[in-house]
Tab-separated table of C-alpha atoms and ligand atoms in Angstrom:
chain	number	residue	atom	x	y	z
A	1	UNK	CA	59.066	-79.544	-153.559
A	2	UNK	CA	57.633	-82.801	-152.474
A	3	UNK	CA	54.018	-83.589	-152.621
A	4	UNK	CA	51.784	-84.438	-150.106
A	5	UNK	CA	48.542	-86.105	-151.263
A	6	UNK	CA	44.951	-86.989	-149.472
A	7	UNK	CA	41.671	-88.333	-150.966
A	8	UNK	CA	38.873	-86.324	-148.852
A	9	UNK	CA	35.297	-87.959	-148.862
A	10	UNK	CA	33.541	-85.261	-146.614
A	11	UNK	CA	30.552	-82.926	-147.359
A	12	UNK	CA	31.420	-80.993	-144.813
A	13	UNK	CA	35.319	-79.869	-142.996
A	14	UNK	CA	35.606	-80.499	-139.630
A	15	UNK	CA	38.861	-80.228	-137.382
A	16	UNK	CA	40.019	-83.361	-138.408
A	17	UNK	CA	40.349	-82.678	-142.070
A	18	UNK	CA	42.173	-79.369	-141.110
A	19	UNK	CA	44.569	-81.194	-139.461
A	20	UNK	CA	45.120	-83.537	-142.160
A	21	UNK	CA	45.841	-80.788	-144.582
A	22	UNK	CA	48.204	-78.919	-141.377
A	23	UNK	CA	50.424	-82.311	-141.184
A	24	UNK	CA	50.461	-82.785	-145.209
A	25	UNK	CA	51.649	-79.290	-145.380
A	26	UNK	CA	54.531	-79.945	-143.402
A	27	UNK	CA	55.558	-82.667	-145.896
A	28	UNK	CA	55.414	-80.621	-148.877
A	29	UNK	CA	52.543	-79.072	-151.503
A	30	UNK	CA	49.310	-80.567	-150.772
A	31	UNK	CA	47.385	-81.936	-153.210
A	32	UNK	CA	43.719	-83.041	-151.902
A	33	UNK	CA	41.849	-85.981	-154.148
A	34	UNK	CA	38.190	-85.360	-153.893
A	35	UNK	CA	36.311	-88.647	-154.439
A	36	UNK	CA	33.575	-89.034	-157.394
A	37	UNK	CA	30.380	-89.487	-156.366
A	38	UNK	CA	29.884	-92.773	-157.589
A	39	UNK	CA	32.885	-93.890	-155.707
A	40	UNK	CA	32.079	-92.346	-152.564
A	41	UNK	CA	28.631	-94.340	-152.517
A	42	UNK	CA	30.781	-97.708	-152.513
A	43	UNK	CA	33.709	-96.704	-149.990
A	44	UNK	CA	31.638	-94.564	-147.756
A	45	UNK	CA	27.929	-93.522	-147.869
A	46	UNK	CA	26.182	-91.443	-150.162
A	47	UNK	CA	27.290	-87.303	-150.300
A	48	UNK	CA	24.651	-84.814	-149.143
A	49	UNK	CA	26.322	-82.429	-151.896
A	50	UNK	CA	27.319	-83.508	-155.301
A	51	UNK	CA	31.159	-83.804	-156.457
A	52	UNK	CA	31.654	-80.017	-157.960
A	53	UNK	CA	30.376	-78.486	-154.957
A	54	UNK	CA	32.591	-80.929	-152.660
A	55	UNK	CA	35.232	-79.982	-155.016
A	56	UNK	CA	34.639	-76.182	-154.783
A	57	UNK	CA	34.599	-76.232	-150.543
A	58	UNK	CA	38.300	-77.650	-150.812
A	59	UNK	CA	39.938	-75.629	-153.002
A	60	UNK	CA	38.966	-72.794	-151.126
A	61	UNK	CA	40.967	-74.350	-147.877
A	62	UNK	CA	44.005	-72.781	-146.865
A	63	UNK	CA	46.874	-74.851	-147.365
A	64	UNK	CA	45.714	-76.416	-150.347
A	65	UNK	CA	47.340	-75.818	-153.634
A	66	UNK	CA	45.681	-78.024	-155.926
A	67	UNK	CA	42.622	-80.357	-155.790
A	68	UNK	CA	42.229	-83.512	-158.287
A	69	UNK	CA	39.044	-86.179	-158.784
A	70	UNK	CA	39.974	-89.261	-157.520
A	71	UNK	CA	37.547	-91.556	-159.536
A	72	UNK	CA	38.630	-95.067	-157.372
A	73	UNK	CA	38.339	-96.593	-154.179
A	74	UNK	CA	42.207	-97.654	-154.883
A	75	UNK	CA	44.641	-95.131	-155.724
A	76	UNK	CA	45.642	-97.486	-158.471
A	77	UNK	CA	44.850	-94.540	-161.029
A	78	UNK	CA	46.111	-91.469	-158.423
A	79	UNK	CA	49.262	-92.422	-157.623
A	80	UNK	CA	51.253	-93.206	-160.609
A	81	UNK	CA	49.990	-90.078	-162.148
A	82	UNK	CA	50.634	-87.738	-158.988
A	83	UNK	CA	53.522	-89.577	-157.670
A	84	UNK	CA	52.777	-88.060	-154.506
A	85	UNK	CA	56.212	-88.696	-152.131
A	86	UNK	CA	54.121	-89.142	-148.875
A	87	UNK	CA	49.970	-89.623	-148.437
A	88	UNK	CA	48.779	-88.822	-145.605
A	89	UNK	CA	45.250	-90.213	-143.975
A	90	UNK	CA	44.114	-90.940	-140.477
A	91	UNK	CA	45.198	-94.021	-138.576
A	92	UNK	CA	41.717	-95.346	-139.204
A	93	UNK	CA	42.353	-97.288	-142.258
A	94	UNK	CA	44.782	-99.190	-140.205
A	95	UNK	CA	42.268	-102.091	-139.457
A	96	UNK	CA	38.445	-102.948	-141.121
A	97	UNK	CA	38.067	-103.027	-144.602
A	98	UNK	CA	40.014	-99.635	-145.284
A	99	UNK	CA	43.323	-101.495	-144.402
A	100	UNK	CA	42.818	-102.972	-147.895
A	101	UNK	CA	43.102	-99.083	-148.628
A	102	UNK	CA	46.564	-98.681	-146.905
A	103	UNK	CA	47.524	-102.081	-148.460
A	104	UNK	CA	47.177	-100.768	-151.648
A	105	UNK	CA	48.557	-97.829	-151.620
A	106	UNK	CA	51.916	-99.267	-149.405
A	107	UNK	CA	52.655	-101.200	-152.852
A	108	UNK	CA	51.941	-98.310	-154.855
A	109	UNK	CA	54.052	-96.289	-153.080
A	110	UNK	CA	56.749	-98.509	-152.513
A	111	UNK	CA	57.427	-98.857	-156.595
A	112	UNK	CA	59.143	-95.189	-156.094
A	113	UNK	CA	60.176	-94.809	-152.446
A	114	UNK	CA	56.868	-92.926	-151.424
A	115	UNK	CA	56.276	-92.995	-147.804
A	116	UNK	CA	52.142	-93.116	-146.129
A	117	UNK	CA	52.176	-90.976	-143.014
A	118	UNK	CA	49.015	-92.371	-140.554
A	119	UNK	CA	47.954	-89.464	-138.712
A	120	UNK	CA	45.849	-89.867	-134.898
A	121	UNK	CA	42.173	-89.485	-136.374
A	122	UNK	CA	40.533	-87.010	-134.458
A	123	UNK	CA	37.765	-88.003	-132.053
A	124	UNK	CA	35.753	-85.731	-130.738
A	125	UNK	CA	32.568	-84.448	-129.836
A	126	UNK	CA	32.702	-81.600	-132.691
A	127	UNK	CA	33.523	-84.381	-135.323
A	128	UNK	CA	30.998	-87.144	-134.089
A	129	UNK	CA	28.571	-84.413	-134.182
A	130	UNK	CA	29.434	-83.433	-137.742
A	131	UNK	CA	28.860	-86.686	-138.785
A	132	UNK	CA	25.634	-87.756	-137.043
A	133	UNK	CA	24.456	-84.278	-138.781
A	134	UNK	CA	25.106	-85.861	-141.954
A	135	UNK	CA	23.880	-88.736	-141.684
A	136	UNK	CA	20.464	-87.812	-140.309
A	137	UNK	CA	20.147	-85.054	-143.394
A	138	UNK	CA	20.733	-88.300	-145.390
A	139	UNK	CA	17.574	-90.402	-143.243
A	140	UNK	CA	15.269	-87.088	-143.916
A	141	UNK	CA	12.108	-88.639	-145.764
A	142	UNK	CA	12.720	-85.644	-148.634
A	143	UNK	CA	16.809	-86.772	-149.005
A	144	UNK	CA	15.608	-90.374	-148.644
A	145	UNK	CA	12.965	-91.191	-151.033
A	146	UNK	CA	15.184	-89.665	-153.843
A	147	UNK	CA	17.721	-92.128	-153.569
A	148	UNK	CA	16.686	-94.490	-155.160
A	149	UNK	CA	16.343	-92.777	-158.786
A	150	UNK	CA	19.500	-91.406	-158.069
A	151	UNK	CA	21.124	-94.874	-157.243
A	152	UNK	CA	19.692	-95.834	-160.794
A	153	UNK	CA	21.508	-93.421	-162.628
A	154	UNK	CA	24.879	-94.110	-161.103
A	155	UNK	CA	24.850	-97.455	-160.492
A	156	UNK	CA	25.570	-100.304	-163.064
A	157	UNK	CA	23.120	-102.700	-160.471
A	158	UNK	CA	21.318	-100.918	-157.274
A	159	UNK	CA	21.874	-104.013	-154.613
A	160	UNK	CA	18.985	-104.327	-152.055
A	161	UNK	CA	19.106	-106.286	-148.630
A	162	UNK	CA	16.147	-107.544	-146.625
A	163	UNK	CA	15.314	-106.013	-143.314
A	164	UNK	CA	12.711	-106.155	-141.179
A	165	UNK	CA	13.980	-104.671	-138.148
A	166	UNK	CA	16.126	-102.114	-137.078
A	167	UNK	CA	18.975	-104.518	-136.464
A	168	UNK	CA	18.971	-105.888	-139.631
A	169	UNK	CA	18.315	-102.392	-140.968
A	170	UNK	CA	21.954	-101.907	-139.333
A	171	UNK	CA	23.557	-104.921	-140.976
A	172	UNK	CA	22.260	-103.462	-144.518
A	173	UNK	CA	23.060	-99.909	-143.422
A	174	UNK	CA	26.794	-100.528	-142.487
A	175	UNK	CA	28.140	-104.019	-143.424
A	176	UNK	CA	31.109	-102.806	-146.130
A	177	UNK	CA	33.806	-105.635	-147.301
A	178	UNK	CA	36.406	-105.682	-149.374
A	179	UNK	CA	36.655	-108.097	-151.845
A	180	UNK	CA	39.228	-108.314	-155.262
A	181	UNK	CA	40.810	-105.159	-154.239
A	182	UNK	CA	37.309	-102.886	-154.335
A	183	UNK	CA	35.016	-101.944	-151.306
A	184	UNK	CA	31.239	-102.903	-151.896
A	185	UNK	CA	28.415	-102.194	-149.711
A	186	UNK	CA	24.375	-102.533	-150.140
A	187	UNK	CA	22.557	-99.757	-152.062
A	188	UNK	CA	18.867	-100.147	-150.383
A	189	UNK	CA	16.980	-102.016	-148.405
A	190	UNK	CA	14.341	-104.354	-149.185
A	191	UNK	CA	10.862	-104.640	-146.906
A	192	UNK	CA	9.822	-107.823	-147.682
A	193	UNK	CA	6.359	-109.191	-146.836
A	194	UNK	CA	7.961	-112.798	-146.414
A	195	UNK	CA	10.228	-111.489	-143.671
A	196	UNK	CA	8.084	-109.262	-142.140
A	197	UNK	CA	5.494	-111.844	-141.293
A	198	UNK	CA	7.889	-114.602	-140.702
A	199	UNK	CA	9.468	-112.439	-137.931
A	200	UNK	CA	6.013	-111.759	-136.658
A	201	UNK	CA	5.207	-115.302	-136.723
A	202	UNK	CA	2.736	-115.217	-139.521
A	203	UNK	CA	1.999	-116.312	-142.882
A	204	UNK	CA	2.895	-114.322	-145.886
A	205	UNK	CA	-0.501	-114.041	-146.994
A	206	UNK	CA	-1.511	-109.773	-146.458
A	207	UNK	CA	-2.241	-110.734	-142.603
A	208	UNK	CA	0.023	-108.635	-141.141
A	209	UNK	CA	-2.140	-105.241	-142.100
A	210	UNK	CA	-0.612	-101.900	-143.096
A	211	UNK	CA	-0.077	-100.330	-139.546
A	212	UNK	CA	2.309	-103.020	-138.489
A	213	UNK	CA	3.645	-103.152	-141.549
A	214	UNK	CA	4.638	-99.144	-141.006
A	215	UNK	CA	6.010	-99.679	-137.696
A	216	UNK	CA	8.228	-102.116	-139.184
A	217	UNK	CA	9.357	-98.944	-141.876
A	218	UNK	CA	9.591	-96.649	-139.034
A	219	UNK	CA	11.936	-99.021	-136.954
A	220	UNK	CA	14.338	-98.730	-139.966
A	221	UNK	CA	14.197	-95.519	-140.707
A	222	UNK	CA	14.615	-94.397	-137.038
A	223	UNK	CA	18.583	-96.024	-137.571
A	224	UNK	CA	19.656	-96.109	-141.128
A	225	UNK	CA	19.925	-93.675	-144.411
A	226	UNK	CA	19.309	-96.298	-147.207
A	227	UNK	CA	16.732	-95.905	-149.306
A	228	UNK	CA	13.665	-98.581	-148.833
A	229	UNK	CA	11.724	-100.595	-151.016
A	230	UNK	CA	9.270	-101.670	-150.050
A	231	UNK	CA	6.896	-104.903	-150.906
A	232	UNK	CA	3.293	-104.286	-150.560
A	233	UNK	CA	1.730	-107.609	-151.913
A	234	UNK	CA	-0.690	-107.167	-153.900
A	235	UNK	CA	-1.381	-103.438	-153.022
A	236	UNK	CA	-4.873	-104.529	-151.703
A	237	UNK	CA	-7.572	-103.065	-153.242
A	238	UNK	CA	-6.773	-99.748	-154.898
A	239	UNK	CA	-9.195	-97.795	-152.490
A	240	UNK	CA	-6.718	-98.714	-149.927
A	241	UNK	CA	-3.968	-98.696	-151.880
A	242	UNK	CA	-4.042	-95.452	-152.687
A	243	UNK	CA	-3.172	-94.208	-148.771
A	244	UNK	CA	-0.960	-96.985	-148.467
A	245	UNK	CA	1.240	-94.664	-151.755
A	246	UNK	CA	0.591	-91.436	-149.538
A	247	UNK	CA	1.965	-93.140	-146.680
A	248	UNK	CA	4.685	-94.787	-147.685
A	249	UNK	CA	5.751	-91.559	-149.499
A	250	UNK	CA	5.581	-89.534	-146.313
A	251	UNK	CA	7.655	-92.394	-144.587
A	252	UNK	CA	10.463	-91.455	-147.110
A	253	UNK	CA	10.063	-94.636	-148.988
A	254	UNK	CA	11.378	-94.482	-152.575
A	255	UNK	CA	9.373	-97.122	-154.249
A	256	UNK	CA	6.630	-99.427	-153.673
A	257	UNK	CA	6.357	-102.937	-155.571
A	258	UNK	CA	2.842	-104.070	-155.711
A	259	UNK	CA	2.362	-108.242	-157.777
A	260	UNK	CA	-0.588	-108.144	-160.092
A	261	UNK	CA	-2.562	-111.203	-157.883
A	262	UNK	CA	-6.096	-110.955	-156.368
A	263	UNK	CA	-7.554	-112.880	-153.954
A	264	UNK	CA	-5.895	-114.917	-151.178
A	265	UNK	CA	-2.396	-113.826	-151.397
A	266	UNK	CA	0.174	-116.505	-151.105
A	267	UNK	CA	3.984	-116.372	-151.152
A	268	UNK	CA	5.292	-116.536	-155.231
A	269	UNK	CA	7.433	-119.136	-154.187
A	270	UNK	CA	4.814	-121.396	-153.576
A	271	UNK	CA	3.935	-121.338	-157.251
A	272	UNK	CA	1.348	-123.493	-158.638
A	273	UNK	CA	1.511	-125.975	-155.462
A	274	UNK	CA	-1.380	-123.799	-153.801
A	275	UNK	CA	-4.205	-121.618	-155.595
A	276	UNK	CA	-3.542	-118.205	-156.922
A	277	UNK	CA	-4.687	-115.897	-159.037
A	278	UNK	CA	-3.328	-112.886	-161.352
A	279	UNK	CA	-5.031	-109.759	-161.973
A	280	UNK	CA	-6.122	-108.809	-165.025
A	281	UNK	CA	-4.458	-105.998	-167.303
A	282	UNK	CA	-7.119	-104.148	-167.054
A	283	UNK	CA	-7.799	-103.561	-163.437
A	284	UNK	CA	-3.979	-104.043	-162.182
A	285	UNK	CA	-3.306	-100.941	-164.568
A	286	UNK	CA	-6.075	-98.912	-163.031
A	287	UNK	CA	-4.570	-99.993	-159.864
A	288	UNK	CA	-1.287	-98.812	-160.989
A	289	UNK	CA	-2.424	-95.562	-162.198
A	290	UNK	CA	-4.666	-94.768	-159.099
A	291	UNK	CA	-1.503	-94.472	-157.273
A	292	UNK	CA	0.525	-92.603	-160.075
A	293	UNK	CA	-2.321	-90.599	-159.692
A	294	UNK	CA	-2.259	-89.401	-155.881
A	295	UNK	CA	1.936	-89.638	-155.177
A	296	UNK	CA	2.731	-85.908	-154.350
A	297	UNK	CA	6.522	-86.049	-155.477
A	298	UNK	CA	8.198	-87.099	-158.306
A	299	UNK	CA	10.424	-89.076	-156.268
A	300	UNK	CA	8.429	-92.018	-155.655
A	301	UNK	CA	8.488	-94.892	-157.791
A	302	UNK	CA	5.181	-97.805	-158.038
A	303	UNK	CA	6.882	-100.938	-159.352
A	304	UNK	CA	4.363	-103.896	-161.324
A	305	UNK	CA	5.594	-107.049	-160.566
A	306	UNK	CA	4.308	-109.750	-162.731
A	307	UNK	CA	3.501	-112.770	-161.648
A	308	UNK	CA	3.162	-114.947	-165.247
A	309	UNK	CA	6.216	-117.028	-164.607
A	310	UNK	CA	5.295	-117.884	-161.234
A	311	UNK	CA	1.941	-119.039	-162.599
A	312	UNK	CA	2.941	-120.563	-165.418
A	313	UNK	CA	0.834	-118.178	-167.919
A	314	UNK	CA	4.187	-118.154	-170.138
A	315	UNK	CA	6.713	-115.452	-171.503
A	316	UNK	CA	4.324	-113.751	-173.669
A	317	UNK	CA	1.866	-112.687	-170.975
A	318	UNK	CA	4.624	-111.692	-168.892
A	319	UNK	CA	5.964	-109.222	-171.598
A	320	UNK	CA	2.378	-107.979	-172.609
A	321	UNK	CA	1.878	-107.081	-169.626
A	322	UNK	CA	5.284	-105.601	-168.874
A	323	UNK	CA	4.151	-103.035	-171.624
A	324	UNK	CA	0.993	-102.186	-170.619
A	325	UNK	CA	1.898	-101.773	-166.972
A	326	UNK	CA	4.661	-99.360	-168.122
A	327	UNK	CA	1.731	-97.627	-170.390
A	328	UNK	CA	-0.220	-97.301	-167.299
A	329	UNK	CA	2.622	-95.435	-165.608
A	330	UNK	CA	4.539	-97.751	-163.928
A	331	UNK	CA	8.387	-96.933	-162.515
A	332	UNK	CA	9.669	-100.169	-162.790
A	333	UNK	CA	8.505	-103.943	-163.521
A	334	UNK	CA	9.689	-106.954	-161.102
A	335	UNK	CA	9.605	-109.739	-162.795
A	336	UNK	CA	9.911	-112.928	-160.472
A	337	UNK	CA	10.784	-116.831	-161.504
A	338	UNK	CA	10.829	-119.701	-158.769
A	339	UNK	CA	12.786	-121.429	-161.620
A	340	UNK	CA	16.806	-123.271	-160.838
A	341	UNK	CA	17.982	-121.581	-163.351
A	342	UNK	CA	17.802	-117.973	-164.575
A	343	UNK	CA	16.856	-118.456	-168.527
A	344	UNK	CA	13.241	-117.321	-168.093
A	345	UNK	CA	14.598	-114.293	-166.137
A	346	UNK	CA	16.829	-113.637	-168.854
A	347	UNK	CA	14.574	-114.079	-171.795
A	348	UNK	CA	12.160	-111.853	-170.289
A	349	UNK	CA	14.532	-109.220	-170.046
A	350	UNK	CA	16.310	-109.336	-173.290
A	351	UNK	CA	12.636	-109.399	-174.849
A	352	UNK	CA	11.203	-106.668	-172.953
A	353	UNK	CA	14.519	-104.695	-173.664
A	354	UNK	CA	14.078	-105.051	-177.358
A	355	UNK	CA	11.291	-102.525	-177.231
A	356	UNK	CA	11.933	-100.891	-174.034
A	357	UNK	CA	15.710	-99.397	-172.891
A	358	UNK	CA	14.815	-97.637	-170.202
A	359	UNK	CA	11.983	-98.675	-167.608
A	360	UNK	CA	14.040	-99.873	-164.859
A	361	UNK	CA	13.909	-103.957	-163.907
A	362	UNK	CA	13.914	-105.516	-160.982
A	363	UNK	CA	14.759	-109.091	-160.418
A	364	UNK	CA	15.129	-111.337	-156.762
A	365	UNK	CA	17.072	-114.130	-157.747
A	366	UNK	CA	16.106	-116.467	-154.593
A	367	UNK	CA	16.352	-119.390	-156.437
A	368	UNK	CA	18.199	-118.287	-159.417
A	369	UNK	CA	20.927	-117.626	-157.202
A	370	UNK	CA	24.209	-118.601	-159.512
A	371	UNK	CA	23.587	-115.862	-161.651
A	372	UNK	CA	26.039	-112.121	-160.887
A	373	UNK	CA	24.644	-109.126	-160.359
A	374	UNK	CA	27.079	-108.371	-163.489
A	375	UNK	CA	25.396	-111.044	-165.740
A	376	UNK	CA	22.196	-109.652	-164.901
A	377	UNK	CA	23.216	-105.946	-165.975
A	378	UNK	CA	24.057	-107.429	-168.909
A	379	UNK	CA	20.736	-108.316	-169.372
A	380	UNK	CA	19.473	-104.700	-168.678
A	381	UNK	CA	18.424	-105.677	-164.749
A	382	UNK	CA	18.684	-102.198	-163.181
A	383	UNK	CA	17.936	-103.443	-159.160
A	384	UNK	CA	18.698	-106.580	-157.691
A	385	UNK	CA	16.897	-107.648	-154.319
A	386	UNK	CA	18.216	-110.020	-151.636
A	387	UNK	CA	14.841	-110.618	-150.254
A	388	UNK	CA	15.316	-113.614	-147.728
A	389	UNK	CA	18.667	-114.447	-146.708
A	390	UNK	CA	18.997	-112.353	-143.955
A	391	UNK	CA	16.332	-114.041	-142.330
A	392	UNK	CA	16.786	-117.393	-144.200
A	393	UNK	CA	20.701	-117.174	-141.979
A	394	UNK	CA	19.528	-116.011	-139.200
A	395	UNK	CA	16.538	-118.678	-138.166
A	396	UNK	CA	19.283	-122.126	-138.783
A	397	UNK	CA	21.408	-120.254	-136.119
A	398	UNK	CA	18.847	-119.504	-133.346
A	399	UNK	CA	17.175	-122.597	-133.747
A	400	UNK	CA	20.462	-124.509	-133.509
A	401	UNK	CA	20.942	-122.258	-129.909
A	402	UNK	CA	18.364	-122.742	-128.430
A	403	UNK	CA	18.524	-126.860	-128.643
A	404	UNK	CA	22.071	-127.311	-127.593
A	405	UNK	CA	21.144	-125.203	-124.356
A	406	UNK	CA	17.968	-127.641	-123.810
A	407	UNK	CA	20.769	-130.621	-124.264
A	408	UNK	CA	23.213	-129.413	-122.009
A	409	UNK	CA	21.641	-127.788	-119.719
A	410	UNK	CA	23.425	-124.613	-119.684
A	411	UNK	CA	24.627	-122.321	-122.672
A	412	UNK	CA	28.617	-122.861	-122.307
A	413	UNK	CA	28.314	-125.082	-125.295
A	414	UNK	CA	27.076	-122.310	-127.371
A	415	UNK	CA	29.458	-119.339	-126.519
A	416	UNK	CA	31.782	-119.982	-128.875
A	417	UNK	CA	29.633	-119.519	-131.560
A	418	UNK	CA	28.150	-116.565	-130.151
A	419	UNK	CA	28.739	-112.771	-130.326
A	420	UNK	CA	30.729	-111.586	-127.967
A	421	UNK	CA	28.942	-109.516	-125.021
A	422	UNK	CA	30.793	-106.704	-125.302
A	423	UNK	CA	30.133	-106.606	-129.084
A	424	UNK	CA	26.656	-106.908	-128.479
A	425	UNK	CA	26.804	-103.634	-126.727
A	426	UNK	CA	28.438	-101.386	-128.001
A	427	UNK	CA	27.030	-102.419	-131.635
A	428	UNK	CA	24.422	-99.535	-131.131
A	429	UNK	CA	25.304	-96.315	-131.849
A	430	UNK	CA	24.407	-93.530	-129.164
A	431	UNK	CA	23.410	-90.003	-129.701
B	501	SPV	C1	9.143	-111.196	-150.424
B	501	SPV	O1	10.349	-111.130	-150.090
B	501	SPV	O2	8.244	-111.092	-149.610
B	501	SPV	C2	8.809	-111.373	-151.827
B	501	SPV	C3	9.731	-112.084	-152.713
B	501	SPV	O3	7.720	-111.001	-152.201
B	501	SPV	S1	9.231	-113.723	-152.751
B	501	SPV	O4	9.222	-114.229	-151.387
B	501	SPV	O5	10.183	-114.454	-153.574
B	501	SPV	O6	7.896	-113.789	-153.324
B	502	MG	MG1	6.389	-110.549	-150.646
C-alpha cells in the first residue's frame, strides 16, 4: 500500500487537520510527522503542549496508522527514510517562506517518483478561532514569562529584537525568512531604554519614568506572544527597584537587565566621551539581591550587566564582578563593549566560562556587529540582543520622506518606496 505522509505542527486538531488526514487516506496509509519542539519554535511559534503530548493527541486520530518525530524544518531526514509516495499539506506553503518547504520536498520527492498533493487550506471561523486561542494562551503573563528559561534550554543562541511599540512588536512577533534552506525567526523581544526614549523624543538618560515605560510593555504584549526583556537602566534605586521586579513580573516579563551605574545615567555607547559612573560590588549586589528577594515566581530572571568595558575599568573588574553578581543571585550577566571588534567580548566570555558553565550571557553586539550568533555560542553567549536596528532603519527612511515631499511639493515622488495602502491595512490582525 502506498504511503501518505504529513508533518502536523498543531497543539490542538481542528477541521482542517481532519481533512488533511481524510484526503491522505485516500492516497494510501497515513503516516503523520509530528514536529520536535525545538523545530516547531523556528518554523512556526512556540507549542502550548510539549512534543509527547502532541504526539499522543495524533495517534489517537482515526485514520492514522502510524505517527513519526520529524526533527527538521526540511524533510531532508523524513523522506528518504519514509519514502512516502505522495505528502500531502495545505496549499499554504505555496507562497511566503514555506514555499522553500514545498521546494524542498518537490526535489526530494522527485529522486523516486513521489508526488506532493496541495490540499485547499481550510479557512474558517472555527479554525481562525482555534488559532487566536492559541496564541493568546501563549501572550498569558504565566505562559509568557517562562519562555525565556525555556528558550535557553533549547536554543543554541535565544535571538532578541528591539521593540518599542506594538508595530514593531509585530515585526519581531511574525517576520520568519528562509535563508540556506532553514526557516529562522526571532526568539524575544528586547525593550530597550535607547529606543524607548528615542521614540518618545527623549534622551536615554532614566527620563522617561517607569509608568511610560509600562505602557510601552503593555502595547506589546496587547499583540504579540514573545517573551520580553526588558532594559531597566540602572534599576534606580533599589527601593524603587524592587516594584519595578513586581511589576514587570506581573506584566509577564521574563527578565529584567539592570547596568551596575549610579548617578546620571547616560547611554553605554557614549563611553568615556561623557561622565559616568559604576556601582560598586557591594551595593549593585544588594541591589541585585533585593529583587531576587521579592520576585514571586521562579520564572523571572534579574540580569547584571557590567559596565567595566564601557568604562574602561579593564577585563579583570569585569570578571570579578561577573562572579560576585552571580553570588548575589543573579540570572544572567550582560556584558557590553562599544569596541569594532569583538575580542574583549570574547575574552570576557571564555574567562568567565573557565569557572562558570552555566550562568547564562548576554551580549548586544551594536558595534561588534561582524561577529555570528554561531561564533558567539561558541564562546558560551546564551542570548543575543538586537537592541537598535529596528529603530536605527526605521528613522533614515522617514526622515528621507518627509524631505522629498517638502521638495516636491506633493508625495508622488515617494510612493514607490512606500508600503502599499492596502498592505498597510490589512497588516493588523482583527479579532
Ligand atoms: C539599549 O538598547 O537601551 C541598551 C543597549 O541599553 S546600549 O544602547 O548599547 O547601551
Ligand atoms: Mg539601555
Amino acid at each position: 500500500m502506498s504511503i501518505a505522509y504529513t508533518c502536523f505542527t498543531t497543539d490542538v486538531i481542528h477541521e482542517g487537520h481532519l481533512n488533511i488526514i481524510k484526503k491522505a487516506s485516500e492516497y494510501g496509509e497515513v503516516v503523520v510527522g509530528v514536529m520536535t519542539d525545538e523545530t516547531m519554535i523556528k518554523f512556526d511559534r512556540f507549542p502550548t503542549i510539549p512534543f509527547e503530548k502532541r504526539m499522543e493527541m495524533i495517534e489517537k486520530l482515526d485514520g492514522v496508522s502510524k505517527v513519526i518525530k520529524q526533527e527538521t524544518v526540511m524533510y531532508d531526514d523524513v523522506i528518504p527514510s519514509l519514502r512516502p509516495d505522495y505528502v500531502i499539506h495545505g496549499d499554504n506553503w505555496l507562497s511566503g517562506p514555506l514555499k522553500a518547504v514545498r521546494d524542498n520536498v518537490e526535489k526530494l520527492l522527485s529522486s523516486y517518483g513521489g508526488k506532493i498533493v496541495d490540499i485547499p487550506y481550510t479557512y474558517n471561523e472555527n479554525v481562525k478561532h482555534t488559532d487566536t486561542k492559541i496564541r493568546e494562551k501563549l501572550a498569558m503573563p504565566e505562559f509568557r514569562r517562562k519562555r525565556l528559561r525555556q528558550l535557553l534550554k533549547m536554543r543554541p543562541v535565544v535571538k532578541a529584537l528591539e521593540v518599542h511599540s506594538g508595530l514593531t512588536g509585530l515585526i519581531a512577533e511574525k517576520t520568519v525568512v528562509e535563508h540556506d534552506g532553514n526557516l529562522d525567526q526571532f526568539d524575544a523581544m528586547w525593550i530597550s531604554s535607547l529606543c524607548d526614549s528615542t521614540a518618545k523624543g527623549k534622551p536615554d538618560i532614566e527620563l522617561v519614568d517607569m509608568t511610560s515605560r509600562f505602557r510601552t510593555i503593555d502595547d506589546v504584549t496587547e499583540v504579540t506572544t514573545k517573551p520580553i526583556i526588558f532594559d531597566s537602566d540602572t534599576g534606580g534605586l533599589t527601593e524603587h527597584f524592587v516594584y519595578t521586579v513586581r511589576s514587570l513580573e506581573k506584566m509577564g516579563v521574563s527578565a529584567v537587565i539592570i547596568e551596575d551605574k549610579v548617578g546620571l545615567k547616560k547611554n553605554s555607547l557614549f563611553g568615556t566621551e561623557v561622565e559616568q559612573t559604576q556601582d560598586t560590588i557591594e551595593n549593585f549586589s544588594a541591589k541585585i539581591k533585593a529583587g531576587k528577594k521579592v520576585q514571586l515566581t521562579d520564572d523571572f530572571m534579574i540580569i547584571a550587566r557590567i559596565e567595566s568595558l564601557i568604562l574602561e575599568a579593564g577585563m579583570d573588574d569585569a570578571l570579578e564582578r561577573a562572579h560576585a553578581f552571580v553570588k548575589a543571585g543573579a540570572d544572567g550577566i550582560m556584558i557590553h563593549s562599544r569596541r569594532k571588534e569583538p575580542d574583549e567580548i570574547l575574552t570576557f566570555c571564555d574567562k568567565f566560562r573557565e569557572d562558570d558553565k552555566e550562568t547564562p550571557i548576554v551580549v548586544v553586539p551594536s558595534s561588534f556587529n561582524t561577529i555570528t550568533e554561531e561564533e558567539l555560542g561558541e564562546h558560551g553567549v546564551n542570548i543575543v540582543i538586537y537592541a537598535n536596528q529596528l529603530t536605527r532603519s526605521a528613522f533614515p527612511a522617514m526622515e528621507e520622506t518627509a524631505k522629498d515631499i517638502l521638495r516636491y511639493h506633493r508625495a508622488k515622488e515617494v510612493d514607490d518606496r512606500l508600503m502599499p495602502i492596502k498592505d498597510i491595512i490589512s497588516l493588523i490582525d482583527t479579532l
